[in-house]
mmCIF file of C-alpha atoms and ligand atoms in Angstrom:
data_model
loop_
_atom_site.group_PDB
_atom_site.id
_atom_site.type_symbol
_atom_site.label_atom_id
_atom_site.label_comp_id
_atom_site.label_asym_id
_atom_site.label_seq_id
_atom_site.Cartn_x
_atom_site.Cartn_y
_atom_site.Cartn_z
ATOM 1 C CA MET A 1346 0.000 0.000 0.000
ATOM 2 C CA ARG A 1347 1.636 3.261 -1.150
ATOM 3 C CA PHE A 1348 1.227 6.331 1.007
ATOM 4 C CA VAL A 1349 2.492 9.847 1.610
ATOM 5 C CA LEU A 1350 2.859 10.800 5.263
ATOM 6 C CA ASP A 1351 2.319 14.407 6.334
ATOM 7 C CA CYS A 1352 3.547 14.625 9.938
ATOM 8 C CA ASP A 1353 4.775 16.774 12.824
ATOM 9 C CA THR A 1354 7.367 14.386 14.307
ATOM 10 C CA GLY A 1355 6.858 14.040 17.537
ATOM 11 C CA SER A 1356 7.516 10.709 19.235
ATOM 12 C CA ASP A 1357 4.378 8.955 18.005
ATOM 13 C CA ASP A 1358 4.888 10.292 14.455
ATOM 14 C CA ALA A 1359 8.428 8.849 14.655
ATOM 15 C CA ILE A 1360 7.026 5.433 15.546
ATOM 16 C CA ALA A 1361 4.607 5.803 12.625
ATOM 17 C CA ILE A 1362 7.586 6.473 10.352
ATOM 18 C CA LEU A 1363 9.492 3.447 11.656
ATOM 19 C CA ALA A 1364 6.414 1.251 11.226
ATOM 20 C CA GLY A 1365 5.534 2.687 7.827
ATOM 21 C CA VAL A 1366 9.010 1.952 6.509
ATOM 22 C CA GLY A 1367 9.280 -1.452 8.140
ATOM 23 C CA HIS A 1368 5.926 -3.067 7.407
ATOM 24 C CA PRO A 1369 6.115 -5.355 4.365
ATOM 25 C CA GLY A 1370 2.676 -4.241 3.198
ATOM 26 C CA LEU A 1371 3.462 -0.513 3.293
ATOM 27 C CA GLU A 1372 5.415 1.593 0.832
ATOM 28 C CA PRO A 1373 6.185 5.210 1.790
ATOM 29 C CA ALA A 1374 6.417 7.401 -1.321
ATOM 30 C CA ALA A 1375 7.405 10.582 0.541
ATOM 31 C CA VAL A 1376 7.160 12.333 3.891
ATOM 32 C CA THR A 1377 6.141 15.968 4.287
ATOM 33 C CA THR A 1378 6.599 17.917 7.501
ATOM 34 C CA VAL A 1379 4.476 20.515 9.234
ATOM 35 C CA ASN A 1380 4.681 22.735 12.295
ATOM 36 C CA GLY A 1381 3.078 20.995 15.271
ATOM 37 C CA ASN A 1382 4.504 19.026 18.176
ATOM 38 C CA VAL A 1383 7.687 21.095 17.865
ATOM 39 C CA ALA A 1384 8.802 23.923 15.571
ATOM 40 C CA LEU A 1385 9.179 22.977 11.897
ATOM 41 C CA GLU A 1386 12.990 22.796 11.891
ATOM 42 C CA HIS A 1387 12.875 20.247 14.728
ATOM 43 C CA VAL A 1388 9.963 18.358 13.134
ATOM 44 C CA THR A 1389 11.991 18.000 9.944
ATOM 45 C CA ASP A 1390 15.157 17.018 11.805
ATOM 46 C CA ASN A 1391 13.240 14.440 13.881
ATOM 47 C CA THR A 1392 11.689 13.076 10.676
ATOM 48 C CA LEU A 1393 15.075 12.665 8.969
ATOM 49 C CA ARG A 1394 16.474 10.966 12.084
ATOM 50 C CA ALA A 1395 13.618 8.445 12.170
ATOM 51 C CA LEU A 1396 13.885 7.700 8.450
ATOM 52 C CA ASP A 1397 17.667 7.302 8.627
ATOM 53 C CA LEU A 1398 17.338 4.909 11.541
ATOM 54 C CA ALA A 1399 14.836 2.906 9.509
ATOM 55 C CA GLY A 1400 17.320 2.862 6.632
ATOM 56 C CA ALA A 1401 14.828 4.403 4.237
ATOM 57 C CA GLY A 1402 15.731 6.577 1.276
ATOM 58 C CA VAL A 1403 12.347 8.263 1.391
ATOM 59 C CA PRO A 1404 12.230 11.898 0.166
ATOM 60 C CA VAL A 1405 11.330 14.485 2.807
ATOM 61 C CA TYR A 1406 9.855 17.898 1.992
ATOM 62 C CA ALA A 1407 9.478 20.605 4.637
ATOM 63 C CA GLY A 1408 6.151 22.402 4.715
ATOM 64 C CA ALA A 1409 4.315 25.046 6.694
ATOM 65 C CA ALA A 1410 6.179 26.642 9.593
ATOM 66 C CA ARG A 1411 3.041 28.152 11.175
ATOM 67 C CA PRO A 1412 -0.711 27.637 11.050
ATOM 68 C CA LEU A 1413 -2.838 28.670 8.083
ATOM 69 C CA ILE A 1414 -4.083 31.965 9.543
ATOM 70 C CA ARG A 1415 -2.790 32.277 13.084
ATOM 71 C CA PRO A 1416 0.764 33.460 13.808
ATOM 72 C CA ASP A 1417 1.302 30.606 16.289
ATOM 73 C CA LEU A 1418 -0.605 27.878 18.092
ATOM 74 C CA PRO A 1419 -3.703 29.230 19.914
ATOM 75 C CA ILE A 1420 -1.547 29.104 23.056
ATOM 76 C CA PRO A 1421 2.042 29.763 21.896
ATOM 77 C CA ARG A 1422 4.171 26.603 22.072
ATOM 78 C CA ASP A 1423 6.611 28.092 24.584
ATOM 79 C CA VAL A 1424 3.760 28.712 27.002
ATOM 80 C CA LEU A 1425 1.972 25.438 26.243
ATOM 81 C CA ASN A 1426 5.056 23.285 26.882
ATOM 82 C CA LYS A 1427 6.617 25.456 29.589
ATOM 83 C CA ASP A 1428 6.676 22.855 32.359
ATOM 84 C CA SER A 1429 6.648 19.713 30.239
ATOM 85 C CA ALA A 1430 9.509 17.401 29.248
ATOM 86 C CA PHE A 1431 7.186 15.493 26.909
ATOM 87 C CA GLN A 1432 8.414 16.975 23.618
ATOM 88 C CA GLN A 1433 12.028 16.251 22.703
ATOM 89 C CA HIS A 1434 14.304 17.766 20.094
ATOM 90 C CA GLY A 1435 16.096 14.893 18.366
ATOM 91 C CA LEU A 1436 13.923 12.246 20.056
ATOM 92 C CA GLY A 1437 17.040 10.578 21.436
ATOM 93 C CA LEU A 1438 17.740 9.257 17.922
ATOM 94 C CA PRO A 1439 21.154 9.432 16.183
ATOM 95 C CA GLU A 1440 21.798 12.590 14.175
ATOM 96 C CA ALA A 1441 20.439 12.586 10.654
ATOM 97 C CA VAL A 1442 22.805 12.004 7.752
ATOM 98 C CA SER A 1443 20.227 12.512 5.004
ATOM 99 C CA ALA A 1444 18.955 15.940 4.003
ATOM 100 C CA VAL A 1445 15.590 17.477 3.309
ATOM 101 C CA ARG A 1446 14.751 17.880 -0.402
ATOM 102 C CA GLU A 1447 14.683 21.265 -2.046
ATOM 103 C CA GLY A 1448 11.227 22.674 -2.622
ATOM 104 C CA HIS A 1449 8.212 23.132 -0.380
ATOM 105 C CA ALA A 1450 5.930 20.318 0.755
ATOM 106 C CA VAL A 1451 2.768 21.994 -0.542
ATOM 107 C CA PRO A 1452 3.633 22.073 -4.281
ATOM 108 C CA PHE A 1453 5.078 18.596 -3.832
ATOM 109 C CA LEU A 1454 1.703 17.350 -2.538
ATOM 110 C CA VAL A 1455 -0.092 19.058 -5.418
ATOM 111 C CA ASP A 1456 2.200 17.584 -8.071
ATOM 112 C CA PHE A 1457 2.184 14.142 -6.491
ATOM 113 C CA PHE A 1458 -1.582 13.757 -6.250
ATOM 114 C CA MET A 1459 -2.324 15.455 -9.585
ATOM 115 C CA ASP A 1460 -0.166 12.794 -11.233
ATOM 116 C CA ALA A 1461 -2.433 9.954 -12.408
ATOM 117 C CA ALA A 1462 0.380 7.496 -11.666
ATOM 118 C CA ASN A 1463 -0.236 8.123 -7.958
ATOM 119 C CA ALA A 1464 -3.976 7.521 -7.975
ATOM 120 C CA ASP A 1465 -3.449 4.486 -5.751
ATOM 121 C CA ALA A 1466 -1.642 6.342 -2.951
ATOM 122 C CA THR A 1467 -3.249 7.208 0.374
ATOM 123 C CA LEU A 1468 -2.504 10.500 2.078
ATOM 124 C CA VAL A 1469 -1.879 9.938 5.791
ATOM 125 C CA ALA A 1470 -1.829 12.982 8.081
ATOM 126 C CA THR A 1471 -0.597 12.789 11.656
ATOM 127 C CA GLY A 1472 -0.113 16.463 12.434
ATOM 128 C CA PRO A 1473 -2.000 19.734 11.993
ATOM 129 C CA LEU A 1474 -3.620 19.896 8.544
ATOM 130 C CA THR A 1475 -1.910 23.126 7.423
ATOM 131 C CA ASN A 1476 -0.011 21.656 4.447
ATOM 132 C CA ILE A 1477 -3.066 19.832 3.163
ATOM 133 C CA ALA A 1478 -5.308 22.887 3.471
ATOM 134 C CA LEU A 1479 -2.722 24.938 1.588
ATOM 135 C CA ALA A 1480 -2.399 22.294 -1.135
ATOM 136 C CA LEU A 1481 -6.185 22.190 -1.597
ATOM 137 C CA ALA A 1482 -6.255 25.989 -1.830
ATOM 138 C CA LEU A 1483 -3.399 26.041 -4.345
ATOM 139 C CA GLU A 1484 -4.991 23.373 -6.538
ATOM 140 C CA PRO A 1485 -8.740 22.879 -5.861
ATOM 141 C CA ARG A 1486 -8.873 19.930 -8.300
ATOM 142 C CA LEU A 1487 -6.844 18.063 -5.715
ATOM 143 C CA ALA A 1488 -10.098 17.441 -3.859
ATOM 144 C CA GLU A 1489 -10.954 14.890 -6.533
ATOM 145 C CA ARG A 1490 -7.438 13.528 -6.877
ATOM 146 C CA ILE A 1491 -6.582 12.518 -3.317
ATOM 147 C CA PRO A 1492 -8.288 9.125 -3.279
ATOM 148 C CA ARG A 1493 -8.182 8.662 0.474
ATOM 149 C CA LEU A 1494 -7.151 10.718 3.484
ATOM 150 C CA VAL A 1495 -6.522 8.880 6.747
ATOM 151 C CA LEU A 1496 -5.782 11.270 9.579
ATOM 152 C CA MET A 1497 -5.148 11.349 13.289
ATOM 153 C CA GLY A 1498 -7.048 14.200 14.852
ATOM 154 C CA GLY A 1499 -9.994 15.290 16.912
ATOM 155 C CA ALA A 1500 -11.979 13.681 19.683
ATOM 156 C CA HIS A 1501 -15.619 12.725 19.924
ATOM 157 C CA GLY A 1502 -15.281 12.632 23.695
ATOM 158 C CA ASN A 1503 -12.825 14.780 25.639
ATOM 159 C CA GLY A 1504 -9.856 16.396 23.922
ATOM 160 C CA ASN A 1505 -6.288 16.410 25.247
ATOM 161 C CA VAL A 1506 -5.213 20.061 24.956
ATOM 162 C CA THR A 1507 -8.553 21.289 26.245
ATOM 163 C CA ALA A 1508 -11.681 19.454 27.376
ATOM 164 C CA ALA A 1509 -13.037 19.940 23.854
ATOM 165 C CA ALA A 1510 -10.069 19.801 21.514
ATOM 166 C CA GLU A 1511 -7.381 17.367 20.458
ATOM 167 C CA PHE A 1512 -3.930 18.809 19.647
ATOM 168 C CA ASN A 1513 -3.775 18.409 15.840
ATOM 169 C CA PHE A 1514 -7.141 20.107 15.246
ATOM 170 C CA TRP A 1515 -6.595 22.680 17.989
ATOM 171 C CA ALA A 1516 -3.143 23.608 16.620
ATOM 172 C CA ASP A 1517 -4.637 24.721 13.301
ATOM 173 C CA PRO A 1518 -8.434 24.662 13.534
ATOM 174 C CA GLU A 1519 -8.962 26.688 10.342
ATOM 175 C CA ALA A 1520 -6.878 24.203 8.350
ATOM 176 C CA ALA A 1521 -8.728 21.228 9.835
ATOM 177 C CA GLU A 1522 -12.107 22.760 9.008
ATOM 178 C CA ALA A 1523 -10.952 23.693 5.494
ATOM 179 C CA VAL A 1524 -9.790 20.149 4.755
ATOM 180 C CA LEU A 1525 -12.831 18.394 6.213
ATOM 181 C CA SER A 1526 -15.259 20.680 4.397
ATOM 182 C CA THR A 1527 -13.586 20.156 1.010
ATOM 183 C CA GLY A 1528 -15.538 17.065 0.057
ATOM 184 C CA LEU A 1529 -12.670 14.606 -0.349
ATOM 185 C CA PRO A 1530 -13.989 11.259 -1.587
ATOM 186 C CA GLU A 1531 -12.852 9.203 1.402
ATOM 187 C CA VAL A 1532 -11.838 10.543 4.794
ATOM 188 C CA VAL A 1533 -11.086 8.296 7.758
ATOM 189 C CA ILE A 1534 -10.584 10.062 11.079
ATOM 190 C CA VAL A 1535 -8.651 8.402 13.890
ATOM 191 C CA PRO A 1536 -9.526 10.508 16.938
ATOM 192 C CA LEU A 1537 -8.481 10.184 20.572
ATOM 193 C CA ASP A 1538 -11.446 7.898 21.233
ATOM 194 C CA ALA A 1539 -9.759 5.221 19.106
ATOM 195 C CA THR A 1540 -6.163 5.861 20.166
ATOM 196 C CA HIS A 1541 -6.971 5.954 23.875
ATOM 197 C CA SER A 1542 -8.871 2.675 23.604
ATOM 198 C CA ALA A 1543 -5.687 0.720 22.827
ATOM 199 C CA PRO A 1544 -2.844 2.230 24.873
ATOM 200 C CA LEU A 1545 0.587 0.602 25.166
ATOM 201 C CA THR A 1546 2.425 -0.402 28.321
ATOM 202 C CA GLY A 1547 5.865 -1.238 29.729
ATOM 203 C CA PRO A 1548 5.418 -4.954 28.945
ATOM 204 C CA ASP A 1549 4.624 -3.973 25.334
ATOM 205 C CA CYS A 1550 7.985 -2.177 25.262
ATOM 206 C CA ASP A 1551 9.684 -5.309 26.641
ATOM 207 C CA GLU A 1552 8.145 -7.324 23.793
ATOM 208 C CA LEU A 1553 9.264 -4.811 21.188
ATOM 209 C CA GLU A 1554 12.816 -4.853 22.555
ATOM 210 C CA GLN A 1555 12.880 -8.637 22.257
ATOM 211 C CA LEU A 1556 12.349 -8.292 18.502
ATOM 212 C CA GLY A 1557 16.003 -7.242 18.375
ATOM 213 C CA THR A 1558 15.829 -4.680 15.568
ATOM 214 C CA PRO A 1559 17.028 -1.046 15.755
ATOM 215 C CA ALA A 1560 13.524 0.141 14.796
ATOM 216 C CA ALA A 1561 11.840 -1.847 17.560
ATOM 217 C CA ALA A 1562 14.418 -0.703 20.130
ATOM 218 C CA ALA A 1563 13.922 2.926 19.106
ATOM 219 C CA ALA A 1564 10.132 2.584 19.210
ATOM 220 C CA ALA A 1565 10.297 0.995 22.657
ATOM 221 C CA ALA A 1566 12.471 3.856 23.943
ATOM 222 C CA LEU A 1567 10.053 6.426 22.515
ATOM 223 C CA ILE A 1568 7.085 4.673 24.115
ATOM 224 C CA ARG A 1569 8.915 4.475 27.458
ATOM 225 C CA HIS A 1570 9.508 8.231 27.259
ATOM 226 C CA ARG A 1571 5.782 8.706 26.671
ATOM 227 C CA LEU A 1572 5.009 6.453 29.649
ATOM 228 C CA GLU A 1573 7.187 8.656 31.847
ATOM 229 C CA HIS A 1574 5.913 12.024 30.652
ATOM 230 C CA ASP A 1575 2.427 11.612 29.208
ATOM 231 C CA GLN A 1576 -0.094 13.245 31.488
ATOM 232 C CA ALA A 1577 -2.780 11.064 29.893
ATOM 233 C CA SER A 1578 -1.253 8.145 31.759
ATOM 234 C CA PRO A 1579 -2.851 7.752 35.187
ATOM 235 C CA SER A 1580 -0.138 6.799 37.657
ATOM 236 C CA HIS A 1581 -1.937 3.691 38.913
ATOM 237 C CA GLU A 1582 -2.059 2.195 35.434
ATOM 238 C CA PRO A 1583 1.022 3.137 33.405
ATOM 239 C CA SER A 1584 -0.157 3.029 29.832
ATOM 240 C CA THR A 1585 0.022 5.581 27.059
ATOM 241 C CA PRO A 1586 -1.862 6.155 23.836
ATOM 242 C CA VAL A 1587 0.470 5.969 20.822
ATOM 243 C CA HIS A 1588 -1.746 7.836 18.410
ATOM 244 C CA ASP A 1589 -0.181 8.240 14.992
ATOM 245 C CA PRO A 1590 0.926 4.707 13.993
ATOM 246 C CA MET A 1591 -2.737 3.693 14.137
ATOM 247 C CA CYS A 1592 -3.305 5.466 10.811
ATOM 248 C CA LEU A 1593 -0.729 3.226 9.156
ATOM 249 C CA ALA A 1594 -1.947 0.140 10.954
ATOM 250 C CA TYR A 1595 -5.384 0.804 9.485
ATOM 251 C CA LEU A 1596 -3.993 0.755 5.922
ATOM 252 C CA VAL A 1597 -2.947 -2.878 6.222
ATOM 253 C CA ARG A 1598 -5.260 -3.986 9.031
ATOM 254 C CA PRO A 1599 -8.689 -2.437 8.376
ATOM 255 C CA ASP A 1600 -9.969 -4.720 11.152
ATOM 256 C CA LEU A 1601 -8.057 -2.461 13.595
ATOM 257 C CA PHE A 1602 -11.144 -0.418 14.316
ATOM 258 C CA THR A 1603 -13.853 -2.314 16.128
ATOM 259 C CA ALA A 1604 -16.365 0.549 16.150
ATOM 260 C CA THR A 1605 -16.751 3.278 13.548
ATOM 261 C CA VAL A 1606 -19.454 5.748 12.600
ATOM 262 C CA ARG A 1607 -20.267 7.568 9.357
ATOM 263 C CA ALA A 1608 -21.004 11.185 10.175
ATOM 264 C CA HIS A 1609 -20.857 14.762 9.056
ATOM 265 C CA VAL A 1610 -17.786 16.207 10.723
ATOM 266 C CA SER A 1611 -16.652 19.789 11.184
ATOM 267 C CA VAL A 1612 -14.215 21.689 13.369
ATOM 268 C CA GLU A 1613 -14.989 24.628 15.673
ATOM 269 C CA THR A 1614 -12.938 27.674 14.694
ATOM 270 C CA ALA A 1615 -14.417 30.355 16.944
ATOM 271 C CA GLY A 1616 -15.396 28.981 20.343
ATOM 272 C CA ALA A 1617 -13.765 30.537 23.399
ATOM 273 C CA ARG A 1618 -13.743 27.177 25.217
ATOM 274 C CA THR A 1619 -14.222 24.854 22.265
ATOM 275 C CA LEU A 1620 -11.667 26.048 19.692
ATOM 276 C CA GLY A 1621 -10.544 23.078 17.594
ATOM 277 C CA GLN A 1622 -13.340 20.778 18.721
ATOM 278 C CA LEU A 1623 -14.356 18.034 16.302
ATOM 279 C CA LEU A 1624 -18.122 17.944 15.872
ATOM 280 C CA VAL A 1625 -19.376 14.499 14.904
ATOM 281 C CA ASP A 1626 -22.955 14.828 13.717
ATOM 282 C CA THR A 1627 -24.626 11.423 13.595
ATOM 283 C CA ARG A 1628 -28.203 12.712 13.790
ATOM 284 C CA PRO A 1629 -30.358 10.948 11.199
ATOM 285 C CA TRP A 1630 -32.006 14.292 10.413
ATOM 286 C CA ARG A 1631 -28.762 16.257 10.139
ATOM 287 C CA PRO A 1632 -28.843 18.722 7.236
ATOM 288 C CA GLU A 1633 -25.509 17.722 5.712
ATOM 289 C CA PRO A 1634 -24.477 14.324 4.337
ATOM 290 C CA ALA A 1635 -21.770 12.213 5.932
ATOM 291 C CA ASN A 1636 -18.274 13.315 4.885
ATOM 292 C CA ALA A 1637 -16.104 11.033 7.014
ATOM 293 C CA THR A 1638 -15.784 7.739 8.795
ATOM 294 C CA VAL A 1639 -14.814 8.224 12.426
ATOM 295 C CA ALA A 1640 -13.087 5.420 14.340
ATOM 296 C CA LEU A 1641 -14.384 5.137 17.882
ATOM 297 C CA GLN A 1642 -12.600 2.081 19.189
ATOM 298 C CA ALA A 1643 -9.520 0.059 18.280
ATOM 299 C CA SER A 1644 -8.355 -3.474 18.960
ATOM 300 C CA GLY A 1645 -5.214 -3.577 21.104
ATOM 301 C CA THR A 1646 -4.538 -7.087 19.830
ATOM 302 C CA VAL A 1647 -4.542 -6.000 16.187
ATOM 303 C CA TYR A 1648 -2.514 -2.877 16.966
ATOM 304 C CA ARG A 1649 0.194 -4.817 18.812
ATOM 305 C CA ALA A 1650 0.350 -7.412 16.029
ATOM 306 C CA PHE A 1651 0.802 -4.629 13.474
ATOM 307 C CA LEU A 1652 3.611 -3.013 15.469
ATOM 308 C CA ARG A 1653 5.409 -6.325 15.931
ATOM 309 C CA GLU A 1654 5.218 -7.097 12.224
ATOM 310 C CA ALA A 1655 6.245 -3.562 11.218
ATOM 311 C CA LEU A 1656 9.122 -3.148 13.650
ATOM 312 C CA GLY A 1657 10.443 -6.682 13.749
ATOM 313 C CA SER A 1658 11.895 -6.995 10.273
HETATM 314 O O1 RIB B 1029 -3.263 14.539 19.969
HETATM 315 C C1 RIB B 1029 -2.362 13.595 19.486
HETATM 316 C C2 RIB B 1029 -1.647 14.115 18.273
HETATM 317 O O2 RIB B 1029 -1.000 15.323 18.632
HETATM 318 C C3 RIB B 1029 -0.578 13.216 17.723
HETATM 319 O O3 RIB B 1029 -0.533 13.352 16.336
HETATM 320 C C4 RIB B 1029 0.666 13.748 18.364
HETATM 321 O O4 RIB B 1029 1.808 13.509 17.577
HETATM 322 C C5 RIB B 1029 0.394 15.218 18.475
HETATM 323 O O5 RIB B 1029 0.749 15.834 17.285
HETATM 324 CA CA1 CA B 1030 1.572 13.887 15.284
#
């Protein structure tokens, strides 16, 4: 399965990269980077480090360094992460030896998906949707040419940055709303509801380490870091959601999601308390037709099997 990954690497994006390169059923065509977990220069550096560790000669294009309209995240990153050691520059991975390609990610995405030879490729997004919104604005025909978008973002229940909003949608709510309202033929949303339903644990890290590959060892270390620093992890039950690799797992294991719903989805761009909230309208009498499939629950068994297969070879 060929795919382009648009990401904001980030520890879970890095695991997605390692898994996307390693899984025998997945073929990364390119990776594009976007401002998100960390500033763009660090996102791109983290991305190159993960790809180098995986031994992949996958082209990387750097994209948007700030949200579509806003000058920074709704709460500037320095303030948001002030007392947190969760985000790392370099991710503890060896320095990159490969280099980012010349040219911006947005025209790359346009050219790639306008090319009929790539009509089989899925676009996977695991960061804020800034690059994709910009690409759709630059070339509106892209809305008919991206055959499938699988993205991590949003929450039907509680968010993680605020009670209402998940990070990727909150970080660039205007971009998320622009992309979801475009009318892409197939959109699959992997929100927190799904990722939090199949968290990973210390014993999962032990199992990954026993696989004996550099990719599995790196993934285990990244998950252990999340276990130590993720506030989502209640202390009495050390487990952590590892969000982004689920998008790639879904490409080869569509049985990953054990509950999904077709709905009309949109993103709040104005609410004082609800900025970035994903609205999942399942009402039978809703005025607008369904424009996405939303995953509500995932199988931990399938997810672990995917990670073992992807990271063990
Ligand atoms: O809310 C989880 C998402 O935000 C993940 O994509 C993670 O990498 C962060 O970007
Ligand atoms: Ca991410």
